[in-house]
Amino acid sequence: MAQVSLNSIRKVYPNGFEAVTPSSFDIKDGEFVVLVGPSGCGKSTLLRMIAGLEDITSGDLHIAGRQVNHVDPADRDIAMVFQNYALYPHMTVRRNIGYGLKNRKTPKAEIDRKVEEAAALLNLSDYLDRKPSQLSGGQRQRVAMGRAIVRDPALFLFDEPLSNLDAKLRNQMRIEIKALQKRLGVTSIYVTHDQVEAMTMADRIVVLNAGRIEQIGTPSEIYHSPASTFVASFMGAPPMNLVQAQFQDGAVRLPCGTAVLDAPTSRRGPITLGIRPEDVRLGQGQTAFDVHLVEELGAHRLLHGQIAGQPFTAHVVKDTIASPGAHVVDLPRAALALFDTQTGARL
Amino acid sequence: MLKRSKLSAILDHAILILGALFMLVPLLMVLQITTMPDVEVIKHGPSFQIGDQFDDNLKKAMLEASGFSGENTGVNMLKNSFVLGIGFAVGKIVIGMMAAYAIVYFRLKFATLAFWVIFTTLLLPLEVRILPSYEIVQRLGMLNTYQGLIVPLIASATATFFFRQFFRSVPEELIEAARIDGAGPIKFFVDILVPLSQTMIAAMFIIMFVYGWNQYLWPTMITTEEGMFTLVRGIKQITQVMEGNRIPEYGRANVLAIIAIIPPVFVVIFFQSWFVKGLTESDK
Ligand SMILES: Nc1ncnc2c1ncn2[C@@H]1O[C@H](COP(=O)(O)OP(=O)(O)OP(=O)(O)O)[C@@H](O)[C@H]1O
Ligand SMILES: [Mg+2]
């Protein structure tokens, strides 16, 4: 049984702006789903509709088999972690974590026990009597997590919970959240615009663009077979190379004339080629690659330059010596993805 | 350089000392008069002499009634002033907060309009509407009651305005977190908004308490029974008693004046430290 099911969920804001076009997907019990997309694509809107903080314009939302379109957020059996933590500044950590339980008329002794338990799980036991202002960013984030897990909800919702932390702490919290979620087995929906977070944390990724779902799939599906040029260029750092080419004389040819792929003679017109930087073979083949800049990243290097006048990046392991200048590369057929130039859809 | 800063230091201090004197001298005069017999005061006015009448004047002022009914003793007037000052401040804060809460957090059709209507009442202070207000209070039979003193004054555009501005600065996420945590409108107000507004409440309390304490016109109109007199109005009463060949009781009136100053000063001092603490420990 699907734990969460969205059926043609749509959001039109009162000013007439359609922030989410009708979208449908199901989330399995215990699954960790990441909604990812650029700023303004409607991730938060979608999440907030699931939370009940935003009205659903049309469509059906089910959580644990129950239609919840018009159910109050408090009664949806969800918990949410916000970007700015949203801790109650005047309450101690203990009261912050226990507030939701208290509102649900949980007996005092049980609140205490559950708060202690959650605090122990999150390494917060020493801070229970502090106010949020006396905590570091990471600790605050953990308190926000504590507030969510203490209630034992059917569904966790996260709205960019790590974006206020520095890079190192973010990596650490990312792992902690993921581990915690696996341990508790709670279905989770996680919003981020950071594709690294999406790739590393998700069981499944939902890529959104301008209020539309571009692709749903496991991280590896999304990475290795992007459904559109948008997904290809959004996911992966550096993103997939996209090069404009033409069907010509029974081959797909780059503007410089190099044939990279055989094709039926009957086909004509433009096409977009995609290839991941790490699939490019440096020093083989006969495609000219003009390197402008070598980016040294320790374990590997990124070569930035141009192929046939179009920006192109290649990823090479650290032992490969490469310097700016003219090189040749091979674009292995198996690694090439073909996209319709006009619609951006994968062919 | 050194010389210049020395000179400017002297100048700064001179200005400050002058200012302090300007504020203090009238107070010292009042204090001096409280120590003198009334006859001396009427003969010589304020002087540098410190008399021995302070105890007497204090006793008279606090315990002896000045009117006919025997009810407007200093203690009684002090009590009335406190009731008015606190009732006024608390009433204004409660009503202002609730009005602002409704305007900011509820999807009311005419919330903005309602707010501006409330706001324009700033242009209609009590003095402008004093006759109709008096008539209403009189018809409701609230003359010479605490309700009559307080209720007509507590609907406050100022407090509503300040609380509205404050509530609008409370992060949206906090409200949403509370909603998910199962706090309804009343719980949210009591558990979250009121504690968050502490500093705002303290600030409002200072202003409104002093404002209410110093009310003169309205209490003068509404209270005719001596037992309902407030300090501010009672002092006037004492110096007014000049029938026959009685000397105005300057000593006594000035003791009351001192006593009338003390509570507002304490309120300011007490809430100010709280206020500053709240501002610096800002954790919203
Ligand atoms: N109350 C509103 N009224 C009208 N339009 C809105 C409203 N809230 C958001 N929008 C618009 O809806 C779109 C989606 O907003 P949303 O907050 O869901 O974006 P997001 O994907 O979460 O972006 P970010 O990564 O910046 O948080 C945006 O274009 C935004 O301008
Ligand atoms: Mg967002």
XYZ file of C-alpha atoms and ligand atoms in Angstrom:
663
model
C 0.000 0.000 0.000
C 1.257 3.427 -0.897
C 1.944 5.487 2.171
C 1.526 8.780 0.390
C -0.251 9.179 -2.872
C -0.614 12.329 -4.926
C -3.193 12.301 -7.648
C -3.182 15.246 -10.074
C -2.293 17.663 -7.310
C -2.360 21.194 -8.608
C -1.739 24.570 -7.033
C -2.889 27.915 -8.322
C -2.087 30.828 -6.018
C -4.771 33.439 -5.454
C -2.954 35.783 -7.826
C -3.572 33.274 -10.612
C -0.031 31.878 -10.733
C 0.068 28.127 -11.318
C 2.919 27.043 -9.066
C 2.340 23.307 -9.437
C 0.779 21.759 -12.545
C -1.241 18.572 -11.958
C 1.278 16.122 -10.542
C 0.920 12.516 -9.512
C 3.209 10.090 -7.765
C 3.135 7.502 -5.022
C 5.524 7.104 -2.144
C 6.013 3.704 -0.616
C 6.063 2.962 3.053
C 9.448 3.878 4.541
C 10.734 5.437 1.358
C 12.923 8.554 1.316
C 11.834 10.745 -1.557
C 13.667 13.933 -2.475
C 11.991 16.734 -4.385
C 14.680 18.619 -6.212
C 14.670 21.502 -8.640
C 15.867 25.045 -9.134
C 14.629 27.906 -7.008
C 11.011 28.804 -7.646
C 10.071 25.499 -9.285
C 7.348 24.767 -6.755
C 9.070 22.288 -4.417
C 8.051 24.087 -1.256
C 4.568 24.637 -2.561
C 4.161 20.917 -3.206
C 5.553 19.996 0.192
C 3.405 22.563 1.952
C 0.325 21.175 0.273
C 1.238 17.741 1.577
C 1.724 19.274 5.030
C -1.603 21.063 4.845
C -0.079 24.504 5.174
C -1.256 25.414 1.704
C -4.646 24.621 0.185
C -4.720 22.095 -2.625
C -6.375 23.715 -5.642
C -7.384 20.401 -7.164
C -6.444 16.738 -7.002
C -6.384 14.104 -4.305
C -3.893 13.617 -1.525
C -3.836 10.419 0.492
C -1.654 9.729 3.488
C -1.755 6.192 4.870
C -4.821 5.428 2.813
C -6.813 8.366 4.118
C -7.836 11.293 1.962
C -6.445 14.341 3.724
C -7.133 17.231 1.330
C -9.075 19.097 3.961
C -7.544 17.679 7.106
C -5.807 20.111 9.451
C -1.986 19.873 9.490
C -2.095 18.807 13.120
C -4.277 15.829 12.251
C -2.361 14.545 9.237
C 0.078 12.589 11.352
C 3.046 14.412 9.852
C 6.028 16.282 11.216
C 7.962 18.967 9.444
C 11.485 20.327 9.692
C 11.855 23.862 8.435
C 14.730 25.653 6.750
C 15.132 28.176 9.575
C 14.462 25.538 12.229
C 11.367 27.427 13.468
C 12.155 26.623 17.087
C 10.131 28.455 19.703
C 12.727 30.923 20.974
C 11.301 31.333 24.454
C 11.097 27.622 25.214
C 13.892 25.363 26.339
C 14.962 22.517 24.104
C 12.955 20.182 26.305
C 9.770 22.170 25.895
C 10.402 22.712 22.206
C 10.606 18.997 21.588
C 7.701 18.167 23.852
C 5.338 20.911 22.732
C 3.556 18.846 20.103
C 3.011 16.018 22.574
C 1.732 18.399 25.203
C -0.821 19.769 22.758
C -1.975 16.233 22.137
C -2.665 15.768 25.812
C 0.074 13.202 26.331
C 0.653 12.469 30.029
C 3.553 14.410 31.532
C 5.619 11.347 32.414
C 5.331 10.002 28.911
C 6.350 13.333 27.376
C 9.418 13.396 29.585
C 10.371 9.877 28.646
C 9.906 10.458 24.918
C 11.780 13.751 24.965
C 14.708 12.143 26.781
C 14.683 9.309 24.275
C 14.666 11.610 21.280
C 17.360 13.773 22.845
C 19.570 10.757 23.459
C 19.116 9.644 19.877
C 20.189 13.063 18.630
C 22.990 13.702 21.138
C 21.056 16.523 22.702
C 20.808 15.222 26.237
C 23.197 17.851 27.599
C 21.315 20.721 26.063
C 17.772 19.992 27.157
C 17.551 22.997 29.445
C 19.036 25.510 27.059
C 17.175 27.985 24.938
C 17.569 27.742 21.156
C 19.592 30.962 21.130
C 22.252 29.193 23.186
C 22.776 26.464 20.596
C 24.848 26.201 17.442
C 23.217 25.907 14.055
C 23.734 22.168 13.906
C 22.312 21.682 17.380
C 19.269 23.753 16.500
C 18.786 21.614 13.451
C 18.877 18.557 15.655
C 16.307 20.040 17.999
C 14.067 20.591 15.004
C 14.610 16.932 14.137
C 13.838 15.970 17.700
C 10.594 17.838 17.562
C 9.702 15.836 14.484
C 10.665 12.356 15.651
C 9.279 12.613 19.162
C 5.748 12.440 17.865
C 6.282 9.244 15.904
C 4.578 10.567 12.782
C 3.645 8.583 9.705
C 5.474 11.040 7.494
C 8.459 13.382 7.805
C 8.599 16.482 5.700
C 11.815 18.468 5.293
C 12.049 21.828 3.564
C 15.706 22.534 2.799
C 16.676 21.761 6.382
C 20.413 22.018 5.799
C 20.713 25.105 3.679
C 21.643 27.318 6.632
C 24.591 25.184 7.695
C 28.167 25.393 6.509
C 29.367 22.858 3.994
C 31.108 20.548 6.446
C 28.243 20.403 8.901
C 25.872 19.927 6.029
C 27.682 16.802 4.916
C 27.614 15.459 8.441
C 23.933 16.238 9.038
C 23.058 14.761 5.670
C 24.456 11.449 6.753
C 22.853 11.706 10.183
C 19.415 12.448 8.801
C 19.626 9.641 6.320
C 20.810 7.181 8.972
C 18.092 8.277 11.362
C 15.444 7.918 8.724
C 16.604 4.413 7.847
C 16.652 3.494 11.503
C 13.197 4.808 12.240
C 11.833 3.641 8.900
C 9.580 6.660 8.561
C 8.429 7.680 5.124
C 10.053 10.990 4.288
C 9.780 13.738 1.735
C 12.781 15.994 1.530
C 12.960 19.218 -0.443
C 16.266 20.599 -1.622
C 17.747 22.513 -4.500
C 21.094 20.838 -3.905
C 21.507 17.966 -6.317
C 24.262 16.411 -4.188
C 21.862 16.123 -1.280
C 19.282 14.661 -3.608
C 21.661 12.080 -5.041
C 23.116 10.967 -1.734
C 19.998 10.835 0.398
C 17.180 9.743 -1.835
C 15.686 6.352 -2.424
C 13.861 8.076 -5.217
C 14.211 11.544 -6.676
C 11.451 13.695 -8.108
C 12.923 16.382 -10.350
C 10.728 19.437 -10.689
C 10.992 22.248 -13.167
C 8.664 25.238 -13.364
C 5.913 23.433 -11.477
C 6.163 20.268 -13.582
C 7.600 16.872 -12.748
C 10.447 16.268 -15.176
C 11.421 12.825 -13.997
C 10.937 10.396 -11.140
C 13.510 7.730 -10.506
C 16.253 6.323 -8.308
C 19.399 8.459 -8.107
C 21.180 6.171 -10.518
C 18.312 6.212 -13.025
C 18.183 9.983 -12.849
C 21.919 10.226 -13.271
C 22.451 7.673 -15.967
C 19.318 8.116 -17.996
C 18.013 11.637 -17.582
C 14.622 12.053 -19.199
C 15.311 15.515 -20.537
C 18.028 18.061 -21.120
C 16.787 19.860 -18.010
C 17.414 16.843 -15.789
C 20.704 16.171 -17.554
C 21.976 19.653 -16.909
C 20.546 19.964 -13.394
C 21.773 16.723 -11.874
C 25.443 15.987 -11.505
C 28.343 18.252 -10.689
C 29.601 19.153 -13.196
C 26.430 18.508 -15.189
C 26.120 16.433 -18.326
C 27.659 17.999 -21.436
C 25.051 18.981 -23.971
C 26.277 19.522 -27.510
C 24.215 20.575 -30.500
C 24.627 18.261 -33.498
C 22.960 17.435 -36.816
C 21.722 14.314 -38.583
C 23.641 14.365 -41.818
C 24.506 11.765 -44.421
C 23.646 8.801 -42.251
C 25.407 10.001 -39.137
C 25.060 12.337 -36.217
C 27.669 14.975 -36.813
C 29.066 17.757 -34.729
C 29.091 21.208 -36.347
C 32.751 20.645 -37.196
C 31.738 17.639 -39.277
C 33.007 14.855 -37.042
C 30.618 11.921 -37.058
C 29.986 10.584 -33.594
C 27.134 8.159 -34.206
C 25.632 6.256 -37.120
C 22.058 7.081 -37.980
C 19.521 6.204 -40.665
C 20.164 8.284 -43.786
C 16.570 9.400 -43.846
C 16.850 11.426 -40.677
C 17.587 15.095 -40.892
C 17.650 18.063 -38.632
C 19.177 19.099 -35.345
C 19.685 16.955 -32.283
C 21.248 17.448 -28.849
C 23.919 15.046 -27.672
C 24.514 14.443 -24.013
C 27.502 12.851 -22.329
C 28.658 12.793 -18.714
C 32.098 14.376 -18.223
C 33.485 11.178 -16.695
C 32.463 9.124 -19.747
C 34.646 11.198 -22.025
C 37.918 9.448 -23.000
C 40.772 11.846 -23.250
C 43.496 11.192 -25.811
C 41.460 8.720 -27.853
C 39.186 9.135 -30.854
C 39.289 12.100 -33.168
C 36.960 14.748 -31.765
C 38.915 17.945 -31.209
C 38.646 19.271 -27.645
C 40.071 22.677 -26.964
C 40.937 22.873 -23.250
C 40.934 26.342 -21.680
C 41.150 25.587 -18.018
C 42.179 22.709 -15.817
C 40.434 22.518 -12.485
C 42.437 20.577 -9.934
C 40.226 18.772 -7.424
C 42.701 16.431 -5.789
C 41.204 13.060 -6.551
C 40.433 14.123 -10.088
C 40.677 16.968 -12.553
C 38.107 18.757 -14.613
C 39.069 20.010 -18.025
C 36.901 22.880 -19.199
C 36.951 23.917 -22.818
C 35.090 23.678 -26.087
C 34.093 21.090 -28.611
C 33.018 22.486 -31.952
C 32.614 25.908 -30.381
C 30.358 24.661 -27.574
C 31.242 24.516 -23.888
C 32.369 21.076 -22.804
C 33.834 19.518 -19.689
C 35.794 16.322 -19.273
C 36.551 14.548 -16.031
C 39.860 12.726 -15.718
C 41.450 10.802 -12.861
C 44.308 12.385 -11.001
C 47.077 10.486 -12.775
C 46.130 11.798 -16.166
C 48.382 14.665 -17.073
C 46.520 17.299 -18.993
C 47.177 20.914 -19.722
C 45.311 23.636 -21.582
C 45.554 23.348 -25.347
C 44.316 21.152 -28.151
C 43.363 17.582 -27.273
C 41.366 14.828 -28.798
C 38.583 12.950 -27.069
C 36.456 9.952 -27.759
C 32.727 10.057 -27.021
C 31.812 6.375 -26.463
C 28.593 5.474 -28.178
C 27.167 3.630 -25.212
C 27.515 6.716 -23.038
C 25.781 9.086 -25.428
C 22.264 10.290 -24.736
C 20.176 11.831 -27.488
C 17.682 14.600 -26.826
C 15.181 16.332 -29.038
C 16.636 19.802 -29.486
C 13.258 21.425 -29.532
C 11.406 19.780 -26.623
C 14.447 18.688 -24.638
C 12.921 15.226 -24.254
C 15.086 12.161 -24.484
C 14.846 10.191 -27.696
C 44.581 67.450 21.015
C 44.564 66.565 24.663
C 43.651 70.096 25.576
C 40.813 70.172 23.166
C 39.278 66.984 24.415
C 39.603 68.294 27.933
C 37.806 71.447 26.965
C 35.037 69.567 25.239
C 34.764 67.298 28.265
C 34.245 70.307 30.455
C 31.692 71.691 28.071
C 29.859 68.361 27.872
C 29.722 68.107 31.598
C 28.547 71.666 31.986
C 25.661 70.978 29.643
C 24.768 67.772 31.425
C 24.967 69.369 34.850
C 22.821 72.261 33.723
C 20.272 69.854 32.326
C 20.279 67.826 35.514
C 19.784 70.930 37.605
C 16.985 72.048 35.368
C 15.219 68.756 36.026
C 16.133 68.466 39.689
C 15.572 71.929 41.122
C 11.770 71.873 40.932
C 11.821 68.458 42.554
C 14.111 69.686 45.314
C 11.818 72.637 45.848
C 8.869 70.342 46.249
C 10.870 68.244 48.688
C 11.908 71.309 50.663
C 8.340 72.514 50.979
C 7.232 69.174 52.359
C 9.483 69.789 55.351
C 8.112 73.240 56.206
C 4.998 74.389 58.045
C 2.398 75.833 55.662
C 2.598 79.283 57.270
C 6.295 79.578 56.454
C 5.651 78.546 52.872
C 2.970 81.126 52.314
C 5.157 83.805 53.885
C 8.498 83.091 52.197
C 7.813 80.657 49.400
C 10.499 78.061 48.686
C 13.759 78.614 50.533
C 16.979 76.847 51.404
C 15.800 76.042 54.870
C 15.023 72.425 55.757
C 12.214 72.212 58.286
C 11.059 69.433 60.560
C 7.504 69.039 59.371
C 8.017 66.167 56.950
C 6.666 63.474 59.258
C 3.651 65.551 60.061
C 2.930 66.414 56.491
C 3.383 62.802 55.421
C 1.008 61.548 58.087
C -1.541 64.181 57.230
C -1.265 63.540 53.549
C -1.565 59.810 53.743
C -4.044 59.268 56.534
C -6.148 62.388 57.020
C -9.005 63.057 54.660
C -9.043 66.459 53.070
C -12.665 66.603 51.987
C -15.933 66.224 53.802
C -16.617 62.537 53.388
C -13.383 61.453 55.014
C -12.671 59.104 52.144
C -10.017 60.843 50.116
C -7.024 60.050 52.243
C -3.675 59.754 50.513
C -3.708 55.999 50.874
C -7.079 55.780 49.253
C -6.099 58.060 46.393
C -2.932 56.066 45.873
C -5.013 52.930 45.621
C -7.335 54.538 43.083
C -4.401 55.747 41.043
C -2.948 52.257 40.969
C -6.240 50.767 39.904
C -6.510 53.321 37.122
C -2.866 53.044 36.010
C -2.770 49.258 36.011
C -6.287 48.796 34.698
C -5.576 51.257 31.930
C -2.266 49.661 30.942
C -3.441 46.059 31.181
C -6.695 46.832 29.404
C -4.934 48.585 26.567
C -2.406 45.818 26.169
C -4.977 43.019 26.228
C -7.300 44.721 23.792
C -4.504 45.931 21.546
C -2.951 42.471 21.374
C -6.196 40.742 20.643
C -7.178 43.238 17.962
C -3.751 42.952 16.351
C -3.938 39.158 16.552
C -7.236 39.150 14.704
C -5.991 41.567 12.075
C -2.675 39.885 11.405
C -3.417 36.189 11.676
C -6.944 35.664 10.506
C -8.161 35.870 6.971
C -10.766 38.528 7.581
C -12.410 40.115 4.618
C -11.904 43.669 5.744
C -8.858 43.266 7.942
C -6.913 46.085 6.323
C -9.900 48.371 6.329
C -10.615 47.494 9.946
C -7.039 48.271 10.837
C -7.121 51.682 9.228
C -10.439 52.482 10.840
C -8.875 51.643 14.201
C -5.858 53.666 13.243
C -7.855 56.785 12.431
C -9.266 56.790 15.951
C -5.860 58.195 16.848
C -7.301 61.405 15.490
C -10.128 61.203 18.005
C -8.565 61.296 21.450
C -10.715 61.408 24.545
C -10.740 65.170 24.689
C -12.551 65.355 21.351
C -15.263 62.906 22.301
C -15.488 63.702 25.950
C -19.133 64.762 26.054
C -20.594 61.728 24.281
C -18.284 59.474 26.265
C -19.496 61.067 29.466
C -23.085 60.622 28.463
C -22.618 56.970 27.675
C -20.864 56.305 30.951
C -23.522 58.198 32.823
C -26.353 56.284 31.146
C -24.661 53.016 31.896
C -24.600 54.082 35.516
C -20.827 53.889 35.667
C -20.107 57.312 37.136
C -17.913 57.012 40.214
C -16.884 53.440 39.427
C -13.576 51.952 38.378
C -15.194 50.582 35.237
C -16.310 54.073 34.344
C -12.800 55.358 34.894
C -11.059 52.676 32.863
C -13.254 51.120 30.207
C -13.873 54.171 28.002
C -10.140 54.746 27.741
C -8.755 51.321 26.929
C -9.615 50.793 23.276
C -6.251 51.762 21.895
C -5.127 52.389 18.366
C -1.556 52.913 19.520
C -1.216 49.512 21.169
C -3.002 47.804 18.282
C -0.632 49.433 15.853
C 2.521 48.473 17.722
C 1.417 44.898 18.249
C 0.403 44.597 14.630
C 3.841 45.672 13.498
C 5.407 43.268 15.940
C 3.243 40.299 14.979
C 3.994 40.860 11.342
C 7.679 40.445 12.091
C 7.175 37.029 13.710
C 8.471 34.456 11.210
C 5.811 32.614 9.263
C 7.611 29.316 9.881
C 7.021 29.634 13.593
C 3.290 29.810 13.064
C 3.400 26.857 10.729
C 5.494 24.814 13.119
C 2.953 25.539 15.844
C 0.106 24.517 13.571
C 1.771 21.202 12.852
C 2.469 20.832 16.555
C -1.271 21.005 17.078
C -1.544 24.456 18.619
C -4.906 26.017 17.822
C -5.462 29.777 17.632
C -5.819 30.238 21.368
C -2.889 27.997 22.294
C -0.720 29.706 19.733
C -1.619 33.075 21.178
C -1.051 32.105 24.771
C 1.894 29.715 24.406
C 3.864 31.434 21.701
C 2.770 34.904 20.759
C 2.409 36.316 24.260
C 5.806 35.075 25.490
C 7.416 36.324 22.286
C 5.843 39.727 22.817
C 7.263 40.108 26.326
C 9.483 43.044 25.484
C 6.739 44.688 23.496
C 4.357 44.214 26.407
C 6.870 45.709 28.823
C 7.347 48.732 26.594
C 3.616 49.202 26.222
C 3.154 48.802 29.941
C 5.603 51.595 30.728
C 3.975 53.992 28.340
C 0.402 53.120 29.161
C 0.814 52.952 32.920
C 2.323 56.406 33.085
C -0.273 57.689 30.669
C -3.113 56.234 32.728
C -1.599 57.326 36.029
C -1.383 60.902 34.822
C -4.941 61.063 33.530
C -6.563 64.198 34.847
C -9.466 65.361 32.726
C -11.396 62.114 32.552
C -11.186 61.245 36.269
C -12.206 64.791 37.098
C -15.360 64.385 35.062
C -16.267 60.863 36.042
C -15.555 60.929 39.766
C -17.503 63.201 42.010
C -17.310 61.033 45.101
C -14.196 61.765 47.078
C -13.584 58.088 47.659
C -12.903 57.667 43.950
C -10.392 60.484 43.573
C -6.997 59.659 42.115
C -3.793 61.270 43.355
C -3.357 63.525 40.371
C -6.805 64.961 40.811
C -6.715 64.945 44.633
C -3.669 67.205 44.884
C -5.509 69.926 43.090
C -8.386 69.492 45.474
C -6.188 70.172 48.501
C -4.647 73.426 47.316
C -8.097 74.525 46.258
C -9.482 74.441 49.792
C -9.075 78.091 50.552
C -12.486 78.974 51.947
C -12.541 81.206 55.035
C -9.213 82.028 56.500
C -7.606 78.627 56.026
C -4.142 78.481 54.618
C -3.699 76.121 51.659
C -1.968 72.957 52.814
C 1.172 73.269 50.774
C 3.182 70.725 52.696
C 0.564 68.117 52.349
C -0.053 68.757 48.653
C 3.646 68.537 47.917
C 4.005 65.251 49.772
C 1.240 63.893 47.581
C 2.998 65.272 44.521
C 6.154 63.363 45.474
C 4.149 60.227 46.087
C 2.423 60.656 42.743
C 5.787 60.717 40.998
C 7.282 57.636 42.615
C 5.245 54.769 41.089
C 5.737 55.848 37.455
C 9.450 56.191 38.149
C 9.568 52.681 39.563
C 7.589 51.253 36.692
C 9.995 52.821 34.230
C 13.057 51.606 36.108
C 11.726 48.104 36.662
C 10.408 47.461 33.172
C 13.242 49.253 31.489
C 15.841 46.792 32.685
C 13.569 44.018 31.523
C 12.987 45.745 28.262
C 16.690 46.192 27.542
C 17.386 42.600 28.506
C 14.726 41.451 26.131
C 16.098 43.579 23.347
C 19.688 42.457 23.701
C 18.866 38.789 24.172
C 16.857 38.969 21.004
C 16.251 35.423 19.904
C 13.291 35.704 17.717
N 1.724 33.143 -1.926
C 2.107 33.110 -3.201
N 1.407 33.776 -4.131
C 1.796 33.733 -5.425
N 2.845 33.075 -5.897
C 3.589 32.392 -5.011
C 3.261 32.379 -3.623
N 4.174 31.620 -2.989
C 5.024 31.205 -3.926
N 4.686 31.658 -5.143
C 5.375 31.374 -6.410
O 5.283 29.993 -6.651
C 6.502 29.507 -7.216
C 7.000 28.322 -6.404
O 7.354 28.755 -5.105
P 8.029 27.775 -4.084
O 8.159 28.491 -2.816
O 7.275 26.502 -4.069
O 9.452 27.575 -4.744
P 10.629 26.619 -4.292
O 10.776 25.593 -5.341
O 10.420 26.147 -2.912
O 11.861 27.606 -4.367
P 13.073 27.775 -3.347
O 14.094 26.746 -3.699
O 13.564 29.145 -3.660
O 12.534 27.639 -1.973
C 7.460 30.671 -7.225
O 7.556 31.136 -8.545
C 6.825 31.692 -6.342
O 7.086 32.981 -6.819
Mg 11.301 26.614 -0.962
